[in-house]
Amino acid sequence: MIRVESLYKSFDGFQALKGLDICVRKGSIYGLVGTNGSGKTTVIKHITGVLRGDSGSVTIEGQPVYENIAIKERVGYIPDDLTFYNPYTLKEASVYFSSLYKNWDQDRYKQMLAQFGLPEKQRISRFSKGMQKQAAFILVMSTRPDYLILDEPIDGLDPIIRKLVWKYVVTDVAEREMTVLVSSHNLREMEGICDAIGILTKGEMKIERDLDELKADIHKVQVAFRGTPEKDPYEGLAVLHKESRGSVDLLIIRNTAEQVEETIGAANPAVFDMLPLSLEEIFIYELGGEGYDADSILF
């Protein structure tokens, strides 16, 4: 388990993290999302032991991560910035990684090298951005990490390679109970891969929930009545947003589907359509609000 508790971090007077809490269950895939500047990369650098918080704690299996070699050698990290790999060829990097990680799997390295089709003796600095991502992925996954931290892992990858990347990740989660934290702006892909989601804003956790539970409790609703209801048909519901377009009410409601159906159904609507929001829509609504013209996106 990865646990971040009451984590604070500031840089030159700027408060980057403000009492942040994160819990990533063992054997799960956790998606960390947020707007640019929300603190995602700063959090990741704490979880990987690159940074130490001003206060609070960051632990893996109950042990502090910072300056803990025994924990770090079980953690695989692929950053968004891959300049570290530039001076090496893949072959040279594989020798370096095999000397650092006791679980290095040379057979897996050779298998992945063949599958991804990368040249082993060419400088990584001469690779395209997508090829550099693949090279980093091959090296890190060949260490057989117990914990995998990914920062924008599929940026620059074509659909075929993205599918292969996620296949390796999901297989290791299923077979070895590898624990994964992934930060990405590709919310549609995150929606198909993650078990839980944390939505970060301005260094604080806005929402952290299982993805299925998150999607089950917030809905787009379209309602129309034949006449004017005698009482408020939405009384008792957590209506986050409501607007009327002619005789049709358009709403965002945070309740279970059963609660929404029971409450609105009791008013005998002529039209009643209800759909769960996608992760992308939830993200836009929770963090964008009116400033992002969420209405035109959601309906």
Short mmCIF file of N, CA and C in Angstrom, two decimals, residues 133-210:
data_model
loop_
_atom_site.label_atom_id
_atom_site.label_comp_id
_atom_site.label_asym_id
_atom_site.label_seq_id
_atom_site.Cartn_x
_atom_site.Cartn_y
_atom_site.Cartn_z
N LYS A 133 9.81 6.86 -24.55
CA LYS A 133 8.84 6.33 -23.58
C LYS A 133 8.88 4.81 -23.57
N GLN A 134 8.92 4.22 -24.75
CA GLN A 134 8.97 2.76 -24.84
C GLN A 134 10.24 2.21 -24.21
N ALA A 135 11.36 2.87 -24.46
CA ALA A 135 12.63 2.42 -23.89
C ALA A 135 12.58 2.44 -22.37
N ALA A 136 12.06 3.53 -21.81
CA ALA A 136 11.94 3.64 -20.35
C ALA A 136 11.02 2.56 -19.81
N PHE A 137 9.94 2.29 -20.52
CA PHE A 137 8.98 1.28 -20.08
C PHE A 137 9.63 -0.11 -20.08
N ILE A 138 10.36 -0.44 -21.12
CA ILE A 138 11.04 -1.73 -21.20
C ILE A 138 12.00 -1.90 -20.02
N LEU A 139 12.80 -0.88 -19.76
CA LEU A 139 13.79 -0.97 -18.68
C LEU A 139 13.12 -1.12 -17.32
N VAL A 140 12.12 -0.29 -17.06
CA VAL A 140 11.48 -0.32 -15.74
C VAL A 140 10.71 -1.61 -15.53
N MET A 141 9.97 -2.06 -16.53
CA MET A 141 9.19 -3.28 -16.36
C MET A 141 10.09 -4.52 -16.26
N SER A 142 11.29 -4.44 -16.77
CA SER A 142 12.23 -5.56 -16.66
C SER A 142 12.81 -5.68 -15.25
N THR A 143 12.61 -4.68 -14.40
CA THR A 143 13.03 -4.78 -13.00
C THR A 143 12.00 -5.51 -12.15
N ARG A 144 10.86 -5.87 -12.74
CA ARG A 144 9.77 -6.54 -12.03
C ARG A 144 9.40 -5.77 -10.75
N PRO A 145 9.00 -4.51 -10.89
CA PRO A 145 8.71 -3.70 -9.70
C PRO A 145 7.45 -4.17 -8.98
N ASP A 146 7.46 -4.02 -7.66
CA ASP A 146 6.25 -4.26 -6.87
C ASP A 146 5.34 -3.04 -6.91
N TYR A 147 5.96 -1.88 -7.13
CA TYR A 147 5.22 -0.62 -7.20
C TYR A 147 5.66 0.11 -8.47
N LEU A 148 4.70 0.55 -9.26
CA LEU A 148 4.99 1.21 -10.53
C LEU A 148 4.37 2.60 -10.52
N ILE A 149 5.20 3.63 -10.72
CA ILE A 149 4.75 5.02 -10.72
C ILE A 149 4.95 5.57 -12.12
N LEU A 150 3.87 6.03 -12.74
CA LEU A 150 3.91 6.47 -14.14
C LEU A 150 3.42 7.91 -14.24
N ASP A 151 4.23 8.76 -14.86
CA ASP A 151 3.84 10.15 -15.08
C ASP A 151 3.69 10.37 -16.59
N GLU A 152 2.46 10.52 -17.05
CA GLU A 152 2.14 10.65 -18.48
C GLU A 152 2.78 9.52 -19.30
N PRO A 153 2.44 8.26 -19.00
CA PRO A 153 3.15 7.13 -19.60
C PRO A 153 2.86 6.90 -21.08
N ILE A 154 1.72 7.35 -21.57
CA ILE A 154 1.36 7.04 -22.96
C ILE A 154 1.43 8.26 -23.86
N ASP A 155 1.93 9.37 -23.34
CA ASP A 155 2.07 10.58 -24.15
C ASP A 155 3.03 10.32 -25.32
N GLY A 156 2.55 10.52 -26.54
CA GLY A 156 3.39 10.32 -27.72
C GLY A 156 3.39 8.91 -28.28
N LEU A 157 2.62 8.00 -27.70
CA LEU A 157 2.57 6.62 -28.17
C LEU A 157 1.40 6.41 -29.12
N ASP A 158 1.61 5.59 -30.15
CA ASP A 158 0.51 5.29 -31.06
C ASP A 158 -0.42 4.26 -30.41
N PRO A 159 -1.65 4.08 -30.94
CA PRO A 159 -2.63 3.20 -30.30
C PRO A 159 -2.16 1.76 -30.10
N ILE A 160 -1.40 1.22 -31.03
CA ILE A 160 -0.94 -0.16 -30.92
C ILE A 160 0.04 -0.30 -29.75
N ILE A 161 0.97 0.64 -29.63
CA ILE A 161 1.93 0.59 -28.54
C ILE A 161 1.25 0.86 -27.20
N ARG A 162 0.28 1.79 -27.17
CA ARG A 162 -0.46 2.04 -25.92
C ARG A 162 -1.12 0.76 -25.42
N LYS A 163 -1.72 0.03 -26.34
CA LYS A 163 -2.39 -1.22 -25.96
C LYS A 163 -1.39 -2.21 -25.39
N LEU A 164 -0.20 -2.29 -25.98
CA LEU A 164 0.82 -3.21 -25.50
C LEU A 164 1.33 -2.79 -24.12
N VAL A 165 1.51 -1.48 -23.91
CA VAL A 165 1.94 -0.97 -22.61
C VAL A 165 0.95 -1.36 -21.52
N TRP A 166 -0.33 -1.09 -21.77
CA TRP A 166 -1.34 -1.39 -20.76
C TRP A 166 -1.49 -2.90 -20.54
N LYS A 167 -1.25 -3.68 -21.58
CA LYS A 167 -1.32 -5.14 -21.43
C LYS A 167 -0.29 -5.62 -20.41
N TYR A 168 0.93 -5.10 -20.52
CA TYR A 168 1.97 -5.47 -19.56
C TYR A 168 1.59 -5.03 -18.15
N VAL A 169 1.09 -3.82 -18.01
CA VAL A 169 0.73 -3.30 -16.69
C VAL A 169 -0.38 -4.15 -16.07
N VAL A 170 -1.44 -4.37 -16.81
CA VAL A 170 -2.58 -5.12 -16.28
C VAL A 170 -2.19 -6.55 -15.94
N THR A 171 -1.35 -7.16 -16.77
CA THR A 171 -0.91 -8.53 -16.50
C THR A 171 -0.13 -8.62 -15.20
N ASP A 172 0.78 -7.67 -14.98
CA ASP A 172 1.57 -7.69 -13.74
C ASP A 172 0.70 -7.40 -12.51
N VAL A 173 -0.30 -6.56 -12.66
CA VAL A 173 -1.23 -6.31 -11.56
C VAL A 173 -1.99 -7.59 -11.22
N ALA A 174 -2.46 -8.28 -12.24
CA ALA A 174 -3.25 -9.49 -12.03
C ALA A 174 -2.41 -10.65 -11.50
N GLU A 175 -1.21 -10.82 -12.05
CA GLU A 175 -0.40 -11.99 -11.72
C GLU A 175 0.49 -11.79 -10.49
N ARG A 176 0.97 -10.55 -10.27
CA ARG A 176 1.92 -10.33 -9.18
C ARG A 176 1.41 -9.35 -8.12
N GLU A 177 0.18 -8.85 -8.31
CA GLU A 177 -0.38 -7.84 -7.42
C GLU A 177 0.50 -6.59 -7.36
N MET A 178 1.09 -6.26 -8.51
CA MET A 178 1.82 -5.00 -8.60
C MET A 178 0.86 -3.85 -8.33
N THR A 179 1.33 -2.84 -7.64
CA THR A 179 0.53 -1.66 -7.31
C THR A 179 0.96 -0.51 -8.20
N VAL A 180 -0.01 0.18 -8.82
CA VAL A 180 0.29 1.18 -9.83
C VAL A 180 -0.35 2.52 -9.48
N LEU A 181 0.43 3.58 -9.58
CA LEU A 181 -0.11 4.94 -9.55
C LEU A 181 0.26 5.59 -10.87
N VAL A 182 -0.75 6.09 -11.58
CA VAL A 182 -0.52 6.68 -12.89
C VAL A 182 -1.14 8.07 -12.96
N SER A 183 -0.35 9.02 -13.43
CA SER A 183 -0.83 10.39 -13.65
C SER A 183 -0.90 10.62 -15.14
N SER A 184 -2.04 11.06 -15.64
CA SER A 184 -2.19 11.27 -17.07
C SER A 184 -3.30 12.27 -17.35
N HIS A 185 -3.17 12.98 -18.49
CA HIS A 185 -4.24 13.86 -18.95
C HIS A 185 -5.20 13.12 -19.87
N ASN A 186 -4.88 11.87 -20.22
CA ASN A 186 -5.74 11.09 -21.10
C ASN A 186 -6.82 10.40 -20.25
N LEU A 187 -7.88 11.16 -19.93
CA LEU A 187 -8.89 10.67 -18.99
C LEU A 187 -9.70 9.51 -19.55
N ARG A 188 -9.89 9.49 -20.86
CA ARG A 188 -10.66 8.38 -21.44
C ARG A 188 -9.91 7.06 -21.27
N GLU A 189 -8.60 7.11 -21.43
CA GLU A 189 -7.81 5.89 -21.25
C GLU A 189 -7.73 5.52 -19.76
N MET A 190 -7.62 6.51 -18.90
CA MET A 190 -7.59 6.26 -17.46
C MET A 190 -8.88 5.59 -17.00
N GLU A 191 -9.98 6.02 -17.60
CA GLU A 191 -11.28 5.47 -17.23
C GLU A 191 -11.35 3.98 -17.50
N GLY A 192 -10.65 3.52 -18.54
CA GLY A 192 -10.70 2.11 -18.89
C GLY A 192 -9.70 1.26 -18.16
N ILE A 193 -8.78 1.88 -17.39
CA ILE A 193 -7.69 1.12 -16.79
C ILE A 193 -7.67 1.19 -15.26
N CYS A 194 -8.23 2.25 -14.66
CA CYS A 194 -8.04 2.51 -13.24
C CYS A 194 -9.13 1.90 -12.37
N ASP A 195 -8.73 1.52 -11.16
CA ASP A 195 -9.68 1.05 -10.14
C ASP A 195 -10.19 2.21 -9.29
N ALA A 196 -9.31 3.16 -9.02
CA ALA A 196 -9.66 4.30 -8.17
C ALA A 196 -9.07 5.56 -8.78
N ILE A 197 -9.68 6.69 -8.41
CA ILE A 197 -9.29 7.98 -8.97
C ILE A 197 -9.12 9.00 -7.83
N GLY A 198 -8.06 9.80 -7.93
CA GLY A 198 -7.90 10.95 -7.05
C GLY A 198 -7.85 12.20 -7.91
N ILE A 199 -8.72 13.16 -7.64
CA ILE A 199 -8.75 14.42 -8.39
C ILE A 199 -8.11 15.50 -7.52
N LEU A 200 -7.00 16.01 -8.02
CA LEU A 200 -6.18 16.97 -7.28
C LEU A 200 -6.41 18.37 -7.81
N THR A 201 -6.47 19.34 -6.91
CA THR A 201 -6.58 20.73 -7.32
C THR A 201 -5.87 21.61 -6.31
N LYS A 202 -4.97 22.45 -6.80
CA LYS A 202 -4.24 23.42 -5.97
C LYS A 202 -3.60 22.77 -4.76
N GLY A 203 -3.02 21.57 -4.97
CA GLY A 203 -2.29 20.90 -3.90
C GLY A 203 -3.13 20.19 -2.88
N GLU A 204 -4.43 20.09 -3.13
CA GLU A 204 -5.34 19.41 -2.20
C GLU A 204 -6.15 18.35 -2.94
N MET A 205 -6.57 17.32 -2.22
CA MET A 205 -7.38 16.27 -2.81
C MET A 205 -8.85 16.68 -2.78
N LYS A 206 -9.43 16.83 -3.97
CA LYS A 206 -10.84 17.22 -4.05
C LYS A 206 -11.74 16.01 -3.92
N ILE A 207 -11.41 14.94 -4.64
CA ILE A 207 -12.20 13.71 -4.60
C ILE A 207 -11.24 12.53 -4.70
N GLU A 208 -11.45 11.52 -3.86
CA GLU A 208 -10.70 10.27 -3.97
C GLU A 208 -11.68 9.11 -3.71
N ARG A 209 -11.94 8.35 -4.79
CA ARG A 209 -12.94 7.28 -4.65
C ARG A 209 -12.67 6.18 -5.68
N ASP A 210 -13.24 5.00 -5.43
CA ASP A 210 -13.24 3.96 -6.45
C ASP A 210 -13.95 4.51 -7.68
#
